[in-house]
Every structure is written in C-alpha cells, then in structure tokens.
PDB file of C-alpha atoms in Angstrom:
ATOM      1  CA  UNK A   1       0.000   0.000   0.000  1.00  0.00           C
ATOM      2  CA  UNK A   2       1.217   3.741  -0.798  1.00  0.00           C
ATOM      3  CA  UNK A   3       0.541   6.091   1.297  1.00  0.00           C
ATOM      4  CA  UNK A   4       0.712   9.686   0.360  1.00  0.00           C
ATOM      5  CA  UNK A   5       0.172  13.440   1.888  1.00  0.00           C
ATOM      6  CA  UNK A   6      -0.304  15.440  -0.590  1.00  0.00           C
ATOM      7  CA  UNK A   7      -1.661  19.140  -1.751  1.00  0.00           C
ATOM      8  CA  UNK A   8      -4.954  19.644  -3.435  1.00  0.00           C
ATOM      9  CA  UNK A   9      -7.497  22.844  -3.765  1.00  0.00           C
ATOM     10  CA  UNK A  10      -5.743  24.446  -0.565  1.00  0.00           C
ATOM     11  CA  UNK A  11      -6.142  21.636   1.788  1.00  0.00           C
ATOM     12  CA  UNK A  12      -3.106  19.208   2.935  1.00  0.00           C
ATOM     13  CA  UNK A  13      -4.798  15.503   3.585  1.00  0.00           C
ATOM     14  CA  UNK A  14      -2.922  11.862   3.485  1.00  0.00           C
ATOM     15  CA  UNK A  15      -4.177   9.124   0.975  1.00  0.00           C
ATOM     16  CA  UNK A  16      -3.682   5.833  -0.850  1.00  0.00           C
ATOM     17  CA  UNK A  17      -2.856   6.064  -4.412  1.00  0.00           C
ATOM     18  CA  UNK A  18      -4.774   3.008  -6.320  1.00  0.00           C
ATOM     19  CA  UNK A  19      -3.383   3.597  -9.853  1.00  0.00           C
ATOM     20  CA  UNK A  20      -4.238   6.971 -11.016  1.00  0.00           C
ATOM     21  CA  UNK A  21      -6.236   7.871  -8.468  1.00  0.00           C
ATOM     22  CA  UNK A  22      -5.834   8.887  -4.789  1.00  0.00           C
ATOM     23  CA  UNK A  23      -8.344   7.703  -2.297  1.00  0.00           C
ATOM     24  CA  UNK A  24      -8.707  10.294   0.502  1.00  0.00           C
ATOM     25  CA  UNK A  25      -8.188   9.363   4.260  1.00  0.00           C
ATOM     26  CA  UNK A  26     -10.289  10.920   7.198  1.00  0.00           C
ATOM     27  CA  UNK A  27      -6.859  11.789   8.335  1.00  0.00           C
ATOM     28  CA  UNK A  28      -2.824  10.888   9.265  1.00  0.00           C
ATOM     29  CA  UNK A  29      -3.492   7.189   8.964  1.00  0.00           C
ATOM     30  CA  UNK A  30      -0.275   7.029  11.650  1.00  0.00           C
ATOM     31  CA  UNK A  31      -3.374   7.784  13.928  1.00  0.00           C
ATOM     32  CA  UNK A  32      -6.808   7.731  12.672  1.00  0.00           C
ATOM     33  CA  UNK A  33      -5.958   4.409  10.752  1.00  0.00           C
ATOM     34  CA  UNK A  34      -7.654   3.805   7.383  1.00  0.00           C
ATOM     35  CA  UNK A  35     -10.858   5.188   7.399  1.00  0.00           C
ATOM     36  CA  UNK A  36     -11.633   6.975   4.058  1.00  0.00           C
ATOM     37  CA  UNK A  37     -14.064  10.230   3.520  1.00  0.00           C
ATOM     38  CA  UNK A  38     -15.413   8.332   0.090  1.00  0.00           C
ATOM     39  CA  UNK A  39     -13.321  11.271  -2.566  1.00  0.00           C
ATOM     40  CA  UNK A  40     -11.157  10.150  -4.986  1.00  0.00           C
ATOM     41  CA  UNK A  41      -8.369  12.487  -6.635  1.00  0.00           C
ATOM     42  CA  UNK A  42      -7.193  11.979  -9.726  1.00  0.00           C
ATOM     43  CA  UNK A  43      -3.411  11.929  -9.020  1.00  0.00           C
ATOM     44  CA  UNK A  44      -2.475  13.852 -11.320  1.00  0.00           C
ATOM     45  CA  UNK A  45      -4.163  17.012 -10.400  1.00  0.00           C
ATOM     46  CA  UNK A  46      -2.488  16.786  -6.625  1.00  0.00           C
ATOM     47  CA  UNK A  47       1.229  17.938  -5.147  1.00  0.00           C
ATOM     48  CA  UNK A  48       2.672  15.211  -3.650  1.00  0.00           C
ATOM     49  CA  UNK A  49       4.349  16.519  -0.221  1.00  0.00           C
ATOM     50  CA  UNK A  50       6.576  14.862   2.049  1.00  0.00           C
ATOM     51  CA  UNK A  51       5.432  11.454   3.167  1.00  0.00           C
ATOM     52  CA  UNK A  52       6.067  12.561   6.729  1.00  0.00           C
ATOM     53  CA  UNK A  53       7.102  15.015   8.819  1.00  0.00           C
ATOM     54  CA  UNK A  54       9.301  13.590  11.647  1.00  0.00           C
ATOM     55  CA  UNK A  55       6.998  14.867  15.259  1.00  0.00           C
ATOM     56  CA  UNK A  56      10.652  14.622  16.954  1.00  0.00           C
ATOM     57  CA  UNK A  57      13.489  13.895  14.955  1.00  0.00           C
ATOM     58  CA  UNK A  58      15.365  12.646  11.494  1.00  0.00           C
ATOM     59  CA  UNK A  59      17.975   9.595  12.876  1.00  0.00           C
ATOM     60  CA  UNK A  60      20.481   8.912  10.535  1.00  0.00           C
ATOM     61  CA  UNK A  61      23.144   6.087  10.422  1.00  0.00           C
ATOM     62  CA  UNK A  62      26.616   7.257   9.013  1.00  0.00           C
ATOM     63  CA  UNK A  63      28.984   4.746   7.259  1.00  0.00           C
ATOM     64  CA  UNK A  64      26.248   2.046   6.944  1.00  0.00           C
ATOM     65  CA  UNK A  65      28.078   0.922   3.208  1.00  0.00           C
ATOM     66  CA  UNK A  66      31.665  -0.609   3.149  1.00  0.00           C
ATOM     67  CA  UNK A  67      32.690   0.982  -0.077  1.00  0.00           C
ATOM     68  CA  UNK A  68      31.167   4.306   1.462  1.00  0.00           C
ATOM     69  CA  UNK A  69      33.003   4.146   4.310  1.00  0.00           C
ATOM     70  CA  UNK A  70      36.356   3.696   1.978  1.00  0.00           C
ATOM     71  CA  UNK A  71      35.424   6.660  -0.519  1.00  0.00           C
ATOM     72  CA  UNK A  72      34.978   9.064   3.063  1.00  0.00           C
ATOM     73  CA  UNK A  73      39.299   7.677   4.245  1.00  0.00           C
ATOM     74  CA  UNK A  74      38.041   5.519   6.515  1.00  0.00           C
ATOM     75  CA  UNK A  75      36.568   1.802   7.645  1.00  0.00           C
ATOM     76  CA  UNK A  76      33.203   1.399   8.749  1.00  0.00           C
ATOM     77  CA  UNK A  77      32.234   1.145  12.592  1.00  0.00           C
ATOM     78  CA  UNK A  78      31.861  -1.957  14.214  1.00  0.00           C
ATOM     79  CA  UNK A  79      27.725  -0.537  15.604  1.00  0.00           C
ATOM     80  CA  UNK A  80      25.958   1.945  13.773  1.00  0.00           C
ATOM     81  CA  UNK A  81      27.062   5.220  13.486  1.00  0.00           C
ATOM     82  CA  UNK A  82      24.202   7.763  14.715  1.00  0.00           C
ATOM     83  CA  UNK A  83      23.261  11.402  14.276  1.00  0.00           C
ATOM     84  CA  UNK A  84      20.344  13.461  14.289  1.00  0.00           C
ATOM     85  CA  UNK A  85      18.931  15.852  11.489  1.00  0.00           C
ATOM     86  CA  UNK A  86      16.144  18.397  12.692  1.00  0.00           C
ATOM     87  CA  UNK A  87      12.651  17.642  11.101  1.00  0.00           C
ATOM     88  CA  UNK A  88      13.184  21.492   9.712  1.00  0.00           C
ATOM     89  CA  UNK A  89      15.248  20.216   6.999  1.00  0.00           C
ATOM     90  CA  UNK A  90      12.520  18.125   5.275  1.00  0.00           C
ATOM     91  CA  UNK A  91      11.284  19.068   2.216  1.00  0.00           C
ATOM     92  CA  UNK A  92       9.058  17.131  -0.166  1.00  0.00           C
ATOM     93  CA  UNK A  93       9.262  15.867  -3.954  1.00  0.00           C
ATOM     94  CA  UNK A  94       9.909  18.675  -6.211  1.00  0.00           C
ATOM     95  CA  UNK A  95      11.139  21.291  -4.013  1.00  0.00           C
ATOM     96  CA  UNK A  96      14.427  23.000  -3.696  1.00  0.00           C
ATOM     97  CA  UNK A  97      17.235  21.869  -2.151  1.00  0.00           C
ATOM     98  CA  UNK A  98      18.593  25.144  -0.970  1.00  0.00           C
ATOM     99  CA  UNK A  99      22.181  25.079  -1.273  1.00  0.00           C
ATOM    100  CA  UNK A 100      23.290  27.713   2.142  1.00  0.00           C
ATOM    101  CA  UNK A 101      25.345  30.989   0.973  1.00  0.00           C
ATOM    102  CA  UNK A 102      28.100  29.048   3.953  1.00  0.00           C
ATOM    103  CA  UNK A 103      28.737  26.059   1.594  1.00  0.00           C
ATOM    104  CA  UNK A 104      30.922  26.215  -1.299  1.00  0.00           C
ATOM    105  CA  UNK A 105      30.163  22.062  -1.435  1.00  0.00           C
ATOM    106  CA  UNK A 106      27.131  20.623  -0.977  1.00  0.00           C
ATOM    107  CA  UNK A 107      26.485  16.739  -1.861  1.00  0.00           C
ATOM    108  CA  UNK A 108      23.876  14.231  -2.243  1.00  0.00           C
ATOM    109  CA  UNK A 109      23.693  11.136  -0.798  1.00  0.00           C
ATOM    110  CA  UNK A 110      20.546   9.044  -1.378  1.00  0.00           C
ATOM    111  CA  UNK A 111      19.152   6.732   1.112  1.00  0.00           C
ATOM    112  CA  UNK A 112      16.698   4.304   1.856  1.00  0.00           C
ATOM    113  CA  UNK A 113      14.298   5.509   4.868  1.00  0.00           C
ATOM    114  CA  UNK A 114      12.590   3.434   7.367  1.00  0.00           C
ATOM    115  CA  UNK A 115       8.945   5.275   8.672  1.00  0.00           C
ATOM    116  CA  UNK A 116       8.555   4.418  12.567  1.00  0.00           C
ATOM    117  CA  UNK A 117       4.783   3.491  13.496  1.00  0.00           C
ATOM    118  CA  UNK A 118       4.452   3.266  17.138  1.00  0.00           C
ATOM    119  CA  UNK A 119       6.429   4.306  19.979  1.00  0.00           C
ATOM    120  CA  UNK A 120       9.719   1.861  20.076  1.00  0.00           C
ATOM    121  CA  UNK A 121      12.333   1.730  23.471  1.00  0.00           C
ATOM    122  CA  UNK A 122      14.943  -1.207  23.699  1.00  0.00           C
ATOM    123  CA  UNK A 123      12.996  -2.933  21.088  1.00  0.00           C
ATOM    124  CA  UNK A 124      14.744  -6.408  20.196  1.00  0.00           C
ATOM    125  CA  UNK A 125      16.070  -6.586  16.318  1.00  0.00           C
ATOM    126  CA  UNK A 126      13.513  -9.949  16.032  1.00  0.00           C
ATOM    127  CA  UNK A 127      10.600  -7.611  16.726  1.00  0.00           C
ATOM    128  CA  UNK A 128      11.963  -4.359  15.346  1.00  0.00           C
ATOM    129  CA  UNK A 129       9.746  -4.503  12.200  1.00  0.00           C
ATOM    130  CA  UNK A 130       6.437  -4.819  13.994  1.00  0.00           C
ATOM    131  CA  UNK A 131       7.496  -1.185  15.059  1.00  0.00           C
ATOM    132  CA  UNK A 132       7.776  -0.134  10.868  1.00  0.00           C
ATOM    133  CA  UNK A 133       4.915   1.881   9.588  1.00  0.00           C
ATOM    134  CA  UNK A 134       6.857   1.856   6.235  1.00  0.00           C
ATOM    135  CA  UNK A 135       9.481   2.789   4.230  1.00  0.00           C
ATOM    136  CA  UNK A 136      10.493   5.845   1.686  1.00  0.00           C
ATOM    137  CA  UNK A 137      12.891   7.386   0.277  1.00  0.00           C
ATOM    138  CA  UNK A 138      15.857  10.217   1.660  1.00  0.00           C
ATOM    139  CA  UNK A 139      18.370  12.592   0.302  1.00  0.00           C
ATOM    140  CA  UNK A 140      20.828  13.131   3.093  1.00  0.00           C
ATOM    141  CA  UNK A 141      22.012  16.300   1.719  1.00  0.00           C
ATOM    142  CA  UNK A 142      25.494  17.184   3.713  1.00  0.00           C
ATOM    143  CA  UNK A 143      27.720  20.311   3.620  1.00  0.00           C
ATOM    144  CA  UNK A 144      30.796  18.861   3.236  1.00  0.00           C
ATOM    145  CA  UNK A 145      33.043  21.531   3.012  1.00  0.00           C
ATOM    146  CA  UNK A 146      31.500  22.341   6.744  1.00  0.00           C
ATOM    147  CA  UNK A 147      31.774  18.449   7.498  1.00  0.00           C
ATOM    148  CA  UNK A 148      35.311  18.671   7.569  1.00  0.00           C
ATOM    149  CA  UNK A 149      35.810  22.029   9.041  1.00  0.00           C
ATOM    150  CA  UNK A 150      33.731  21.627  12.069  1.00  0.00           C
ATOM    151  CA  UNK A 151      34.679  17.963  12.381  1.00  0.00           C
ATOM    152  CA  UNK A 152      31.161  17.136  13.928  1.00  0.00           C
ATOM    153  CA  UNK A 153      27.741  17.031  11.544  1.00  0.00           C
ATOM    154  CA  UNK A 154      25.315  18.667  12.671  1.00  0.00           C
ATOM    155  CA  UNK A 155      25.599  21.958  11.188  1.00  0.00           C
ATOM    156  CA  UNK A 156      26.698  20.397   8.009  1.00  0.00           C
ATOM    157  CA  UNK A 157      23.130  18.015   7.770  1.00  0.00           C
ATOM    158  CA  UNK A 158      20.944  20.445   9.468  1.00  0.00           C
ATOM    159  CA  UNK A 159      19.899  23.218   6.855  1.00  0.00           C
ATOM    160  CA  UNK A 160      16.500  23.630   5.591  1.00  0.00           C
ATOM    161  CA  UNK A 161      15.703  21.927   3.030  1.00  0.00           C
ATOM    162  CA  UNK A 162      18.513  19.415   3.828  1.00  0.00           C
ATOM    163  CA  UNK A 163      16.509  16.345   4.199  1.00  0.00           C
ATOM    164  CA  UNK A 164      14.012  15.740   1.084  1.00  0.00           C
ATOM    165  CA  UNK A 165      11.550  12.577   1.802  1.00  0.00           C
ATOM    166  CA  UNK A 166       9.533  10.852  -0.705  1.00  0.00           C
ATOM    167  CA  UNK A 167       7.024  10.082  -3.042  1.00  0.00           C
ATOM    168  CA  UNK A 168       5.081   8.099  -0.855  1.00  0.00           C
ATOM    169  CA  UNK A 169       5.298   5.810   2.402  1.00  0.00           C
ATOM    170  CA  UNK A 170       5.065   1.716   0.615  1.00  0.00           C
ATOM    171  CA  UNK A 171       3.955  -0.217   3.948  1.00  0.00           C
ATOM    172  CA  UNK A 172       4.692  -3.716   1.914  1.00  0.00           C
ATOM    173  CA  UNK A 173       8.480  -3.495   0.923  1.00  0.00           C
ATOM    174  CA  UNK A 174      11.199  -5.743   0.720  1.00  0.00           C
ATOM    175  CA  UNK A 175      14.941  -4.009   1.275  1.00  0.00           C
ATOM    176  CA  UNK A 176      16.380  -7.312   0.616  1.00  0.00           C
ATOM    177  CA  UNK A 177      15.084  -7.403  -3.209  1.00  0.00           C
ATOM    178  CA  UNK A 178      15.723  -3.846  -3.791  1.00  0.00           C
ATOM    179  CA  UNK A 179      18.416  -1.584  -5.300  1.00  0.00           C
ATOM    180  CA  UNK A 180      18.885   1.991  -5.110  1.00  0.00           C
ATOM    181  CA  UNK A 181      20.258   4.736  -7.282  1.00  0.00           C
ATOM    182  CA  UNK A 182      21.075   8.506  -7.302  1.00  0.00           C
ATOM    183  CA  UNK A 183      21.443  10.697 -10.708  1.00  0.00           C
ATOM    184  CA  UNK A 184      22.293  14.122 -11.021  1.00  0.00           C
ATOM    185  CA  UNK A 185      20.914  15.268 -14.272  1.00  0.00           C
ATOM    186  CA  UNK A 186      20.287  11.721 -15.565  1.00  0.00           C
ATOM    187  CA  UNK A 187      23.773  10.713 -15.036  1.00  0.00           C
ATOM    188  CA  UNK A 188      24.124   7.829 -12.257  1.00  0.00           C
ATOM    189  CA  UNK A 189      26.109   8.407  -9.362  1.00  0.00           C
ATOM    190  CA  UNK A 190      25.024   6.141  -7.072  1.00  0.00           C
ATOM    191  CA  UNK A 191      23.926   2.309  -7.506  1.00  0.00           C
ATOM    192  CA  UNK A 192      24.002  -0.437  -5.109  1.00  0.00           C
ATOM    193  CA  UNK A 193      21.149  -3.575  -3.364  1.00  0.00           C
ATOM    194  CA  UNK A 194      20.208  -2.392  -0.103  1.00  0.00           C
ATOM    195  CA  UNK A 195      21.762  -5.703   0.870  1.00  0.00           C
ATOM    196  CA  UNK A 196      25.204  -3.997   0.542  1.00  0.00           C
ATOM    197  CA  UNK A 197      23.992  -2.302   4.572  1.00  0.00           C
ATOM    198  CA  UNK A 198      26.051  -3.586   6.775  1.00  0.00           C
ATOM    199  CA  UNK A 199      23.528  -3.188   9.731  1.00  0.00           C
ATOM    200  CA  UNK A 200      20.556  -4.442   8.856  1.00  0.00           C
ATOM    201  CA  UNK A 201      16.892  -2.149   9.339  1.00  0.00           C
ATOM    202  CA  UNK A 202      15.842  -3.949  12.386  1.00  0.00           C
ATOM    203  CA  UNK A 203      19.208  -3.696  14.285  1.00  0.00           C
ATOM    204  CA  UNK A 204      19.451  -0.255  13.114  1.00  0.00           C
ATOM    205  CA  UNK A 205      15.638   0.430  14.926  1.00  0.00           C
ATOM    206  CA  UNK A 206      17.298  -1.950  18.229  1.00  0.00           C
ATOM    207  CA  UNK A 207      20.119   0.045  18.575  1.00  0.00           C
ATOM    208  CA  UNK A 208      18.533   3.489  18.201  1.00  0.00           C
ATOM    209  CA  UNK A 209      15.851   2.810  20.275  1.00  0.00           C
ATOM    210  CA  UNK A 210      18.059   1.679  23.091  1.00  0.00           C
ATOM    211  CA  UNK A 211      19.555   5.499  23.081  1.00  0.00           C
ATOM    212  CA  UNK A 212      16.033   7.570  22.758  1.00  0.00           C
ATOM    213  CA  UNK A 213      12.059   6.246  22.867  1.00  0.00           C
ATOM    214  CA  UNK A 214      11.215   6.598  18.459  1.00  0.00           C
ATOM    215  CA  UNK A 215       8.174   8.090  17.906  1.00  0.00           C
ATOM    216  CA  UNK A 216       5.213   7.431  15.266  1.00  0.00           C
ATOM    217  CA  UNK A 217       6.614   9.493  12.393  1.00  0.00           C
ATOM    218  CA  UNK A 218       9.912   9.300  13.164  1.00  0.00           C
ATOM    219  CA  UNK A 219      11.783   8.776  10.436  1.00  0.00           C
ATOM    220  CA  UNK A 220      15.425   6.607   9.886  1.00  0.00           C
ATOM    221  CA  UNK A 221      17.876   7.301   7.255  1.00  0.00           C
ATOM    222  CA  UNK A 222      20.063   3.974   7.020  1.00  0.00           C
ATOM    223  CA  UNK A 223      22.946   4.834   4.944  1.00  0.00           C
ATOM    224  CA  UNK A 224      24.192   5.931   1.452  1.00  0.00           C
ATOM    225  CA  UNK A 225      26.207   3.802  -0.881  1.00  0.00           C
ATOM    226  CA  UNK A 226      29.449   5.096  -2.727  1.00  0.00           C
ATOM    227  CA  UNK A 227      29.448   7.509  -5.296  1.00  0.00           C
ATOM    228  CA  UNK A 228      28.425  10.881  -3.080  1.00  0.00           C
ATOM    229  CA  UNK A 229      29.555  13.909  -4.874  1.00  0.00           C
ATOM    230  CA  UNK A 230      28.441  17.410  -5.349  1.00  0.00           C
ATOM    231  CA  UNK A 231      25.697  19.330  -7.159  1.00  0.00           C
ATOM    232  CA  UNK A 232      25.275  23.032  -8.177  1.00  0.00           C
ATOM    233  CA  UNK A 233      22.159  25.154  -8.617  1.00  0.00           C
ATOM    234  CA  UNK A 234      20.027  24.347 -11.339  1.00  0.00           C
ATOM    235  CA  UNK A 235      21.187  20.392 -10.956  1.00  0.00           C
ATOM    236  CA  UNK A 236      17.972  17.530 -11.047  1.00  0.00           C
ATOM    237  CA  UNK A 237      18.744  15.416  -8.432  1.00  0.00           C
ATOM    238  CA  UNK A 238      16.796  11.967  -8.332  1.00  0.00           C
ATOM    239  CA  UNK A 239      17.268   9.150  -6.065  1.00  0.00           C
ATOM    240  CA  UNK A 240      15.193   5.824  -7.171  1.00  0.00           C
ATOM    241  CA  UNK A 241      14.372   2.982  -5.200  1.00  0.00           C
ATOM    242  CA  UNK A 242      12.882  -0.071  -6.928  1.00  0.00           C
ATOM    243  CA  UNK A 243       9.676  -0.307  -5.461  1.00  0.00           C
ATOM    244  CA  UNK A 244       9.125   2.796  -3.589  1.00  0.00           C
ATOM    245  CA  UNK A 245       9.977   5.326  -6.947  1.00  0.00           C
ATOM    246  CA  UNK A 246      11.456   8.278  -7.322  1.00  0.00           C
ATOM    247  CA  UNK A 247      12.596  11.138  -5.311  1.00  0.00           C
ATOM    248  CA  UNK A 248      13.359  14.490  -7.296  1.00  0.00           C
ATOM    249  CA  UNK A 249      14.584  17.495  -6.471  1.00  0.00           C
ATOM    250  CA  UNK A 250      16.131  20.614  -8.010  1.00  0.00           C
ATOM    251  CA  UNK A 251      18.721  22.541  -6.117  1.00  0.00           C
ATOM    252  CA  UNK A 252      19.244  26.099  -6.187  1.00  0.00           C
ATOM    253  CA  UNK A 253      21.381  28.796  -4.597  1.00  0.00           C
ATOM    254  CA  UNK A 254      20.300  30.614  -1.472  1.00  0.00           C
ATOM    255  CA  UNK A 255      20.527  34.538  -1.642  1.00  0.00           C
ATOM    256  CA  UNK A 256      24.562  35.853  -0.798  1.00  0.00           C
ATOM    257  CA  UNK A 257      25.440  38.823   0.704  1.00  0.00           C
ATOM    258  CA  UNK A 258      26.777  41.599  -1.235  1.00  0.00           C
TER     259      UNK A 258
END
C-alpha cells in the first residue's frame, strides 16, 4: 500500500494512491488508521508533499556501506554510526534543495528511509519490524566543506531543506530485493542492493531505540552507498528505489550577501 500526503485545492490531507487515483483518508493514517471520507483524486491534479514530517526527529546512520566508508578515508564502525537531522530540513518531492550561501560544497547522498509506526524503546532486532509503519525514500544532503571544518555534523546536515523525503510511504516493501540509485541530471552516481547495509533495518531500529524512545513518524535514514559527490544550482537530483519510486529534487542557490 502507498501512502501519500499530498496538496490539493488548498487543503493538505494523506491518501492511498490506487493507480491513477488517490483515495482520501479521514486523516494521518499514523493515527486515525484507514478510514476513508469516500473522494477520490485523480493523481495527477495533486502535489505530492513529504510522506512525513518527523513529530521529533530525522535519525540517521553514518557509514552504513563498506565501499562508502572507503570513498569518506576511513573503515566502517563496528555498531551503527548515529546522528540526528532536525525535522526542519525536510522538504518534499519537487522542491528545492537550498544550497546555504556558507557552503561552497554541498552533496547528495541518497538513502533508503525506514517510517517508525508506534512508539519503540529497547525494542529487540527480532521484533523491530512490527514497530515499521513503512518505508520511503531520503536525500541526506550534507555540507561537506563544513563536514570537515567543524569535524562534527550537525551543522553540516541540518539546513533547511537538507533532508528531502519521498514520493510516498510503501507499507509492503522488501529491502532485501531492492536496489537503489542517485542521478544528477540523468547521469548515475550512485547504484548499489540495499543488501550492501552492513547493519541491517531492524538492528538499526534496536540500537537506536536503546539510546532515545522513536516516535510514530519518526523517520530513519540507514545509509548511502558510494558515489556521493556534489551538485550546483540548477542540478535535477533523483534518487530511485525499486519499489518505492522516485525522489526528485532541483537545487538552487540561497541569496549571498553583497
């Protein structure tokens, strides 16, 4: 099932898209469950918005590829490698990634993203799923010129517009018969299975819930493959994940001082 949120005649609502059509919920199906007011939407005549937007926080997982952790000088960690992102920086499909008048380099790195469903503390990695609402897709858009210089990340992952999530939330996905790919103006940069992870989705979800409680609509960002690079204003950049589709956004330059 896909869930969207999307835009139509003024009013934000959440849906399921059944082929062209979206059938519209009585509400965040997170909470209100399924329930549908009876209107259909013809898909093409809505925005599609961010699947979600994180109630407390974006957790990410650095380093989660081998050949990833080689391209960045380094090997990967032994336990996943955590850090936060501030639900600020989401943006949806189609909007701008901002690239911040502080950055001279600003990169893509495109992601599978795990959608938490219920509230999660020291859950166990043979129940971790049950927790999963669903899964998307996620540019973790980084600063790296800022990486480097303030030798911690969360400046350098925290703009707006620095997290873009989407199309839709699929709540039947397999990561283990998926692949994912990132192109920046229809040239691939990215391409790797989602098997390549080295920590799995449901010991990512036991480990970070034994640091902080997840939330419903928490989101986690488990990783980027090799290839991460930079983009300039004007640039499409799409990540694709078989199964869940594709996320596309165009950068642009924010306003510099004179």
């Amino acid at each position: 099932m896909k869930i969207a949120r999307f835009s139509h005649d003024d009013a934000i609502s959440y849906g399921i898209i059944d082929g062209s059509d979206i059938v519209v919920l009585a509400g965040d199906p997170m909470f209100t469950g399924y329930e549908t007011t009876g209107a259909r939407v013809p898909l093409a005549d809505v925005a599609l918005l961010a699947p979600v937007i994180p109630r407390s926080k974006v957790v990410c997982v650095g380093k989660n590829y081998h050949d990833h952790a080689a391209e960045m000088g380094g090997v990967a960690p032994e336990e996943p490698l955590l850090f936060l992102k501030p639900n600020t920086a989401v943006i949806g499909p189609n909007d701008a990634i901002v690239r911040p008048a502080l950055s001279e380099q600003t990169e893509y790195e495109g992601e599978l993203v795990v959608v938490i469903g219920k509230i999660a503390k020291n859950v166990k990695a043979e129940n971790a799923l049950d927790y999963v609402l669903g899964y998307t897709i996620g540019n973790d858009v980084t600063a790296r010129d800022l990486q480097r210089k303030d030798g911690q990340w969360a400046r350098a992952k925290g703009f707006d517009t620095f997290c873009p999530l989407g199309p839709v939330i699929e709540t039947d996905f397999d990561p283990a018969s998926a692949t994912i790919e990132t192109r920046v103006n229809g040239d691939v940069r990215q391409q790797a299975p989602l098997t390549d992870m080295i920590h799995s989705v449901a010991a990512i979800i036991e480990y970070a819930s034994a640091v902080f409680t997840l939330l419903p609509g928490d989101v986690i960002m488990t990783g980027t493959p090799a290839g991460v690079g930079a983009f300039g204003a004007g640039d499409v950049v799409e990540v694709e994940i078989s199964g869940l589709g594709i996320l596309r956004n165009v950068a642009r330059d924010a306003a510099r001082a004179s």
